[in-house]
Coordinates of C-alpha atoms in Angstrom, one line a residue:
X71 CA 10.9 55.5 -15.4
X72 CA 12.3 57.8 -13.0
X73 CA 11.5 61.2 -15.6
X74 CA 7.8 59.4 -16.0
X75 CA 5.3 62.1 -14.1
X76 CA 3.3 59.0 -13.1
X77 CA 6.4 57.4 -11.0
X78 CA 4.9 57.2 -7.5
X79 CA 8.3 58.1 -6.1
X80 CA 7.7 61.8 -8.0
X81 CA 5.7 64.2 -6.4
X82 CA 3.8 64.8 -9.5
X83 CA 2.6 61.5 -9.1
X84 CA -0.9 61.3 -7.3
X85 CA 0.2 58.1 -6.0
X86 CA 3.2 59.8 -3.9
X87 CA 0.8 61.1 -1.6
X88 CA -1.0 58.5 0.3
X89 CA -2.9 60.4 3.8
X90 CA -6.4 58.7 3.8
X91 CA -7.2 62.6 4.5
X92 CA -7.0 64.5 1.9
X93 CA -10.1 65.0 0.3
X94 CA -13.0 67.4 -1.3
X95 CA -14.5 67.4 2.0
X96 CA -11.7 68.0 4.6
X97 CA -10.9 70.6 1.9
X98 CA -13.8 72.2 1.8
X99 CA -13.9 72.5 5.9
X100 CA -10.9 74.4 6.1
X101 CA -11.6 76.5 3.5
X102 CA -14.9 78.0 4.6
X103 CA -13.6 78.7 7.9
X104 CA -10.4 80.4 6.2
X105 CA -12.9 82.5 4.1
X106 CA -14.6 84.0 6.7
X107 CA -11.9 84.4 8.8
X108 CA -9.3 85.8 6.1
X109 CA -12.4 88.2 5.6
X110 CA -12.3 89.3 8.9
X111 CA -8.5 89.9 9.0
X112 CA -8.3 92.0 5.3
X113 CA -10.9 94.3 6.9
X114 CA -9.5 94.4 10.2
X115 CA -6.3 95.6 8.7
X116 CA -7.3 98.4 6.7
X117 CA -9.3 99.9 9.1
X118 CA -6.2 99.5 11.1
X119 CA -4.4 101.3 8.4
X120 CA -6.9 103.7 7.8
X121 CA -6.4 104.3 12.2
X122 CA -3.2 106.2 11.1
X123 CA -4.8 109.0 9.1
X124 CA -2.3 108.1 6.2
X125 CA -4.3 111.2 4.6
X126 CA -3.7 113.4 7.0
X127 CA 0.2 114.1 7.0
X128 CA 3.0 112.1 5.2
X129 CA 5.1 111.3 8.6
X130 CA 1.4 109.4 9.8
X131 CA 1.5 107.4 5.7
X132 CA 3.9 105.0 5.9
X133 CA 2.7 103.8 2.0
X134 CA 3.4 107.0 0.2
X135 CA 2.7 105.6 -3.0
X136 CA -0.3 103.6 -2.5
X137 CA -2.5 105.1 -4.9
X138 CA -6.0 103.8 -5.7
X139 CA -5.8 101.3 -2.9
X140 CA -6.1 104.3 -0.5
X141 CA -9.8 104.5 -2.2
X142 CA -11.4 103.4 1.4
X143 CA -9.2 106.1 4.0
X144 CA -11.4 108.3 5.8
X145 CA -10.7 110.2 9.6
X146 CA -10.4 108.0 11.6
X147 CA -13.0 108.6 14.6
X148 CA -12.4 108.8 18.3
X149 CA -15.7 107.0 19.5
X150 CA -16.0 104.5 20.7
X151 CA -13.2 105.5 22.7
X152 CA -11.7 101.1 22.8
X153 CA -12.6 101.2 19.2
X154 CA -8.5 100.6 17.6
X155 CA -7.8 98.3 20.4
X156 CA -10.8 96.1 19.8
X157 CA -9.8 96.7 15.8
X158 CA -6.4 95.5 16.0
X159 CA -6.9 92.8 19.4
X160 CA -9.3 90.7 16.9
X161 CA -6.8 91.2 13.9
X162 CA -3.8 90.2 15.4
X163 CA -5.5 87.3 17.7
X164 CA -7.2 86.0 14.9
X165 CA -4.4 86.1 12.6
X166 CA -2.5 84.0 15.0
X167 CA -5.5 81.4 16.0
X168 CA -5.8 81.0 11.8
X169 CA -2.2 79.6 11.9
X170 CA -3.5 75.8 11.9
X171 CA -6.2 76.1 9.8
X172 CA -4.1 77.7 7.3
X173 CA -1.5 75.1 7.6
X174 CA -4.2 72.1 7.3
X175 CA -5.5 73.6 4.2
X176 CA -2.1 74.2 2.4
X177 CA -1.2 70.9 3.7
X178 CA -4.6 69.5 2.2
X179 CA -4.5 70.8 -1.3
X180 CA -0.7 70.2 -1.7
X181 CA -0.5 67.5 -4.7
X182 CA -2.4 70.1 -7.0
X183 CA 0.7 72.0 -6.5
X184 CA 2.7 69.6 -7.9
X185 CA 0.1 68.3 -11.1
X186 CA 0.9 68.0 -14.1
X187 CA -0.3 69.4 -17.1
X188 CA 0.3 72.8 -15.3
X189 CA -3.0 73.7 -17.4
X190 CA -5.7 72.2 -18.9
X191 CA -7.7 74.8 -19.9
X192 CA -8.3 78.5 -19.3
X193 CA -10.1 77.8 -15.9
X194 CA -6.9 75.2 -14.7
X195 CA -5.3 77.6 -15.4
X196 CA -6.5 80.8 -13.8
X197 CA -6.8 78.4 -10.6
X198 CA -3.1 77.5 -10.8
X199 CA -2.3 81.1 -10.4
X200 CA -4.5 82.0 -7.7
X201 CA -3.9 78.9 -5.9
X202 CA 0.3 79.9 -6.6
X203 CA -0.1 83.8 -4.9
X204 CA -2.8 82.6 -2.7
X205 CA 0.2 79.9 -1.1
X206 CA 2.9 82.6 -1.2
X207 CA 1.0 85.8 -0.5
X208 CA -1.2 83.8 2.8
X209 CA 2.6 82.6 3.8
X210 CA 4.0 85.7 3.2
X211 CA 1.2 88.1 5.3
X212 CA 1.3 85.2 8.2
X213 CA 4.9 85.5 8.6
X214 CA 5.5 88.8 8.4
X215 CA 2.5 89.6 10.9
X216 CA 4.0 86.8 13.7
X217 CA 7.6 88.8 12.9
X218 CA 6.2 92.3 14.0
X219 CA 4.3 90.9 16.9
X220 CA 7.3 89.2 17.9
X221 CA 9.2 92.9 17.5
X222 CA 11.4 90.7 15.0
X223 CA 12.1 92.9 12.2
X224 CA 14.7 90.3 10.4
X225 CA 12.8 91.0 6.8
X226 CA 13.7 93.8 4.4
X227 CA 12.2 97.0 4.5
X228 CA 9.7 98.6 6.6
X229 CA 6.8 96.3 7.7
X230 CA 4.1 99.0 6.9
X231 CA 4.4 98.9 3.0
X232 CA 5.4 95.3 2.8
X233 CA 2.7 94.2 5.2
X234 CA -0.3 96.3 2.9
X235 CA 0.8 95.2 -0.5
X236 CA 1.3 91.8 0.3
X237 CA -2.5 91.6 1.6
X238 CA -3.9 93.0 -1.2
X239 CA -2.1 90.6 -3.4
X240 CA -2.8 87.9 -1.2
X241 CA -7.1 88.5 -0.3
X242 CA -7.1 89.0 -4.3
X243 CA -6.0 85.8 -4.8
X244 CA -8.4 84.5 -2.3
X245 CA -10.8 86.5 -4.0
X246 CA -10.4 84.8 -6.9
X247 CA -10.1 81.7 -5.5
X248 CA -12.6 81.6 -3.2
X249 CA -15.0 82.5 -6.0
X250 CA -14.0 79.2 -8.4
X251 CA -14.0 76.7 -6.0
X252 CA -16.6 78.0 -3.5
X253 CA -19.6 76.7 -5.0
X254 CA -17.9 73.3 -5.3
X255 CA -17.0 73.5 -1.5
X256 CA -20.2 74.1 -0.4
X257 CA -21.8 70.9 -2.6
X258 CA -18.9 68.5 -0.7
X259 CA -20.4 69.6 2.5
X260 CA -23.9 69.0 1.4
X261 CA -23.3 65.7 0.1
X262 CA -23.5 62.4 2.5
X263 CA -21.2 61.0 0.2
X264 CA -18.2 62.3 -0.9
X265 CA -17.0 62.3 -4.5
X266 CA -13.7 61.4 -5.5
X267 CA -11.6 64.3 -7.1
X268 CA -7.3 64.5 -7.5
X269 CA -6.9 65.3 -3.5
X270 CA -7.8 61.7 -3.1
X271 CA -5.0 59.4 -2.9
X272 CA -5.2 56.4 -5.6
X273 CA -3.7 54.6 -3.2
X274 CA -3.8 55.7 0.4
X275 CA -2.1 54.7 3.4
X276 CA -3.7 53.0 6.6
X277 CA -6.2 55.6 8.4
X278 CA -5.3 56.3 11.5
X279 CA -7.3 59.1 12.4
X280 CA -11.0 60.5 11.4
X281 CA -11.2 63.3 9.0
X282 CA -13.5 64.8 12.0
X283 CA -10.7 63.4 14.6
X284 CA -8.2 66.0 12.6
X285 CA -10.6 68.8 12.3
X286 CA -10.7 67.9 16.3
X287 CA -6.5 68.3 16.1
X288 CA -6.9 71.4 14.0
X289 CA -9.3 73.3 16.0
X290 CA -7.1 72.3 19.2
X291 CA -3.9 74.3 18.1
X292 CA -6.0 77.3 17.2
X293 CA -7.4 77.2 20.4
X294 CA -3.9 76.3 21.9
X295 CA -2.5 79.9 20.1
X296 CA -5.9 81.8 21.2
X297 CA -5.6 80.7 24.5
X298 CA -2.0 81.6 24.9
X299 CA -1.9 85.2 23.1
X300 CA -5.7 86.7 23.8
X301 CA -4.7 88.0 27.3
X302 CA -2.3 90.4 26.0
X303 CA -5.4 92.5 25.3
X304 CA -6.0 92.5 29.4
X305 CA -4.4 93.0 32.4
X306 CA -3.3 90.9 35.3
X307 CA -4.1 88.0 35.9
X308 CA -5.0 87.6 31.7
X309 CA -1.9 89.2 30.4
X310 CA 0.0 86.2 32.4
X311 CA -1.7 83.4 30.1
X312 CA -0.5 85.4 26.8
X313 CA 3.0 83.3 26.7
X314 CA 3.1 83.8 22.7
X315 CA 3.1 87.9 22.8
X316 CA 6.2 90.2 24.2
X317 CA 4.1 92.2 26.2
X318 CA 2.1 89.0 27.9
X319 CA 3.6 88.0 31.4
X320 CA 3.3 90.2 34.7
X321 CA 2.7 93.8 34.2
X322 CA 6.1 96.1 34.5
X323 CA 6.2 97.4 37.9
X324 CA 3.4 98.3 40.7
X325 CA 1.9 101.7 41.2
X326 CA 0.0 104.0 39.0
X327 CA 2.8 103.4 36.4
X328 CA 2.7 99.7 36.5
X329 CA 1.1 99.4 33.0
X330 CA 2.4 98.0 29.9
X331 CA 4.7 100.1 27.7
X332 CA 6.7 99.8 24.1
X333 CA 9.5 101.8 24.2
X334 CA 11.1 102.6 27.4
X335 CA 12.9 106.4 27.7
X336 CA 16.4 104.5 27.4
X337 CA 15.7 103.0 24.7
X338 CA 14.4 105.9 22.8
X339 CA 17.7 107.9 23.6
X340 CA 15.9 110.3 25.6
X341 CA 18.5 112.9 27.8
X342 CA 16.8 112.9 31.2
X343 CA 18.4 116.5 31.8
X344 CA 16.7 117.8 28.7
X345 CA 13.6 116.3 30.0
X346 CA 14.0 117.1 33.5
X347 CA 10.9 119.1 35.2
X348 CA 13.0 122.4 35.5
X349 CA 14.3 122.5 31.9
X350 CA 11.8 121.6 29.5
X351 CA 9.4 123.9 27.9
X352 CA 6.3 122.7 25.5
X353 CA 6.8 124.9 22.4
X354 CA 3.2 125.7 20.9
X355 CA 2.8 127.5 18.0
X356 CA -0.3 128.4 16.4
X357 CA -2.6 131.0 14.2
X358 CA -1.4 134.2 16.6
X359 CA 2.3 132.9 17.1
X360 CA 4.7 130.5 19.6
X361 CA 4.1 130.4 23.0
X362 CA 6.7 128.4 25.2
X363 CA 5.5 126.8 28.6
X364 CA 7.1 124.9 31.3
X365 CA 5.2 121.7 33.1
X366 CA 4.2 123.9 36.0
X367 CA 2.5 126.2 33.7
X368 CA 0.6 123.9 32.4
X369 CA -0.1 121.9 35.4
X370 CA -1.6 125.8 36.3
X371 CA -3.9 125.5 33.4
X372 CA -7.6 123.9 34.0
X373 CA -7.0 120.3 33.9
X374 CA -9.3 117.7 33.3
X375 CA -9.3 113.8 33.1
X376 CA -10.2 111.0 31.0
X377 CA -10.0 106.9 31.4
X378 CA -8.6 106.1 28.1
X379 CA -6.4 102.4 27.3
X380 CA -2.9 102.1 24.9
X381 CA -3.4 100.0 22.2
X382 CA -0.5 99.0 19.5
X383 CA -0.1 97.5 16.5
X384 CA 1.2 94.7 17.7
X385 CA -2.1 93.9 19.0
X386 CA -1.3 94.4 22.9
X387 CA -3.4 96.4 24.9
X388 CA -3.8 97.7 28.7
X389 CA -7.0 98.7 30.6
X390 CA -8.5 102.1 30.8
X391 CA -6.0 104.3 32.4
X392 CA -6.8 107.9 34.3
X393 CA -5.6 110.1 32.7
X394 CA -5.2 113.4 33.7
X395 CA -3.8 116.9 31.8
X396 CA -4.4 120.0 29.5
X397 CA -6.9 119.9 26.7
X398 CA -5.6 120.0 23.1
X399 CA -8.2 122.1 22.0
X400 CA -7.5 124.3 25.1
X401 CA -3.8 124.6 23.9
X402 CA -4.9 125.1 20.5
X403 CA -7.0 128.2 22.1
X404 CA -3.8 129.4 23.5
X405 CA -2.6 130.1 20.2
X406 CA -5.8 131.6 18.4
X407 CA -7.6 128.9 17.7
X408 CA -10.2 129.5 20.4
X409 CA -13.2 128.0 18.2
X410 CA -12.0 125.9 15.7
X411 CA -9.5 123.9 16.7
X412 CA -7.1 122.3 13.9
X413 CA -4.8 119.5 13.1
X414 CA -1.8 119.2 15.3
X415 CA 1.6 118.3 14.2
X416 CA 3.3 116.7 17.3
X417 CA 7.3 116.2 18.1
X418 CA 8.9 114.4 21.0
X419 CA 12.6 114.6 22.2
X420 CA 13.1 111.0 20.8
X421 CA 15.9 111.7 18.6
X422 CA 15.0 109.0 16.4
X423 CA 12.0 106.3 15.0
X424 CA 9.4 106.4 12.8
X425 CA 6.9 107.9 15.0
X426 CA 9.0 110.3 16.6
X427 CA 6.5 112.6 15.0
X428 CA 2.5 112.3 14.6
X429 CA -0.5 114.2 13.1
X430 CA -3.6 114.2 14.5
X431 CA -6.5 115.3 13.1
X432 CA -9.3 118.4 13.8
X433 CA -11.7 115.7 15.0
X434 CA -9.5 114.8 17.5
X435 CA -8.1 117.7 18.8
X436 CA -11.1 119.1 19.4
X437 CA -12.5 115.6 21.4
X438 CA -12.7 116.8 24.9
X439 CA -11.2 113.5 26.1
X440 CA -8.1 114.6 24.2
X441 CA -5.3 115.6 26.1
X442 CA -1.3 116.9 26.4
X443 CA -1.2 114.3 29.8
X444 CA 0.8 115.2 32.5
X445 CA -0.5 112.6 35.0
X446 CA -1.6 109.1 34.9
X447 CA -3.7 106.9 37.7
X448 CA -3.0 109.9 40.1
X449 CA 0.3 110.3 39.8
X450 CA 3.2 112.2 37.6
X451 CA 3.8 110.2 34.7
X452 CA 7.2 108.0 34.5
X453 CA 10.0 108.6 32.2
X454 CA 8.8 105.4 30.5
X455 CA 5.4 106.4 30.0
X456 CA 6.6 110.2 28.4
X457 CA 7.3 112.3 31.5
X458 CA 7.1 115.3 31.3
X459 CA 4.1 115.3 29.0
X460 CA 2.6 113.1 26.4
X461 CA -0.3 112.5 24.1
X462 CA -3.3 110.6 24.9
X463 CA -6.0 110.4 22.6
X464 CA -9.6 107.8 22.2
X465 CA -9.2 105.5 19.7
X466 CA -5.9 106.3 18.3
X467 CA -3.2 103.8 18.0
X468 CA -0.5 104.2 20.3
X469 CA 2.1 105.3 18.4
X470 CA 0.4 108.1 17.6
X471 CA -0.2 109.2 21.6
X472 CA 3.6 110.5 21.5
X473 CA 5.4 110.5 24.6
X474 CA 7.9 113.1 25.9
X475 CA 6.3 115.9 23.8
X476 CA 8.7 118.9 22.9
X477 CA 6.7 120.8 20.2
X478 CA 2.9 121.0 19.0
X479 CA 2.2 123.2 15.7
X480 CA -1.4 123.5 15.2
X481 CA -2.8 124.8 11.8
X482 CA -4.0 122.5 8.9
X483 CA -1.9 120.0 7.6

């Protein structure tokens, strides 16, 4: 009896699980609000991919061999100029509010992973596997995204590819999914009654809560997790309510520095003597040759300003900041690109990382509000923030706003 699929101590026994809950309706709930919000989050992240200009320069594609599913890239535009940190503050918040829902709906549709036959028919069956990646790929994407926002890179490999493959795997199982069993979600809703199907328990348990009451529970937790990571996209007093993010809490410091940073000049092993006012020289090399300039040089240069914020990744964010510094189209003009200004291949003294070098594009070179910064709220920049000079450009992610620049090459890439 104890090898018999119907034994109500088995798992693959519809019997075994007993929550009053489970049902065609409460199934149907969560899943609607999953498929517009997994909608939102695929999208969300491929424009944030697409942020990096991938196309532009291989140290800026961190999926070399994506292939066709680089079919949607195009330049990534610097207006508006809050446009990657409202991108990537609704994909990582979201991502995080989802949590519960997604939890709820794996825990609502759990038996069917246990059911035996495996398949019945063609359609069973193609639902089996969808519903299979759908459960690994949405765990998968959830945990690796919470990991990188948590600067917890315990899995193997680089984040980047991992992170991209898994979501198309994953939204094409939803795809598929969503597309067998949406019609039948949408008549549970509709119907005052509800019909029975094999999420309902043959035998259920004593309800203790409302269907309703947990959609109530459900919706509290995502608000818990909105509520407790949305201010990192703020300053003070919001960034203080963002207990779930490492860059939530008090900002670092006071002054015209006192904003939020990722890496601090320690920690990316920069020598504060090579970096130090009197020693460093910008190397800039362009169409008519190298020209080599020293931070009062270019503090000589017309200098112009530009209220710009840093957005990562990770989904943090500060306010606009004042910027103030040399245009990189006007450095482009230094070296012979006086009307056309190109791409720009940007290295830093950080020894090492994996955006110790960027590429940025024609389009946003030539963006007046793009600039080699030597200033910032009205005062030198710190160490942290990339003394002597760094990049600070709209819209672009902020690994790609380099800090303590040491060489720009302009020409296409």
């Amino acid at each position: 009896m104890r090898d018999d699929p119907r034994d109500p101590r088995l798992p693959t026994s519809p019997g075994f699980w007993r929550s009053p809950l489970r049902g065609p309706w409460f199934t149907s709930v969560l899943g609607l609000v999953l498929l517009a919000g997994i909608t939102v989050l695929f999208v969300t992240g491929l424009l944030s991919y697409a942020a990096y200009n991938p196309n532009l320069s291989p140290v800026n594609d961190k999926t070399p061999d994506k292939g066709i599913l680089g079919f949607y890239l195009f330049s990534w535009p610097t207006n508006p100029h809050w446009l990657y940190r409202l991108n990537q503050g609704v994909h990582v918040t979201l991502g995080i509010t989802l949590i519960p829902v997604l939890l709820a709906k794996l825990w609502s549709v759990v038996p069917r992973l246990f059911a035996l036959p495996p398949a019945r028919s063609l359609a069973h069956a193609l639902e089996r596997i969808s519903l299979l990646l759908l459960v690994g790929g949405g765990l998968f994407e959830f945990v690796t995204g919470v990991l990188n926002v948590q600067l917890d890179y315990v899995f193997p490999g680089s984040f980047y590819p991992l992170h991209f493959y898994g979501a198309w795997v994953f939204f094409a199982a939803f795809v598929a999914h969503a597309l067998l069993k949406a019609p039948t979600a949408l008549r549970n809703l509709r119907q005052l009654r509800e019909e029975r199907n094999d999420l309902v328990s043959p035998r259920p348990a004593e309800l203790t809560v409302s269907r309703r009451g947990a959609l109530w529970f459900v919706g509290g937790g995502s608000l818990l997790l909105f509520a407790t990571t949305v201010g990192q996209n703020f300053g003070d007093p919001l960034r203080r309510t963002a207990l779930l993010a490492p860059h939530g809490g008090a900002e670092p410091g006071s002054g015209p520095n006192g904003f939020q940073i990722n890496k601090t000049a320690a920690y990316a092993g920069i020598d504060s003597a090579e970096a130090a006012g009197d020693a460093w020289r910008l190397v800039v090399t362009g169409r008519t040759g190298t020209v080599r300039l020293s931070r009062a040089r270019l503090a000589e240069l017309p200098l112009y300003s530009a209220a710009l914020p840093i957005a990562c990744v990770e989904g943090w964010s500060t306010p606009d900041q004042w910027w103030r510094g040399v245009r990189l189209r006007d450095l482009a003009a230094l070296v012979g690109h006086e009307d056309d200004p190109p791409d720009v291949f940007v290295e830093s003294l950080q020894r090492h990382g994996a955006f110790r070098k960027a590429a940025l594009s024609a389009g946003q070179v030539a963006d007046p509000r793009s600039l080699l910064a030597l200033y910032v709220n009205g005062e030198e920049l710190s160490p942290d923030h990339g003394y002597p000079a760094r990049i600070i450009v709209p819209a672009a992610p902020g690994v790609l706003n380099t800090k303590w620049v040491a060489r720009m090459t302009f020409g296409d890439l």
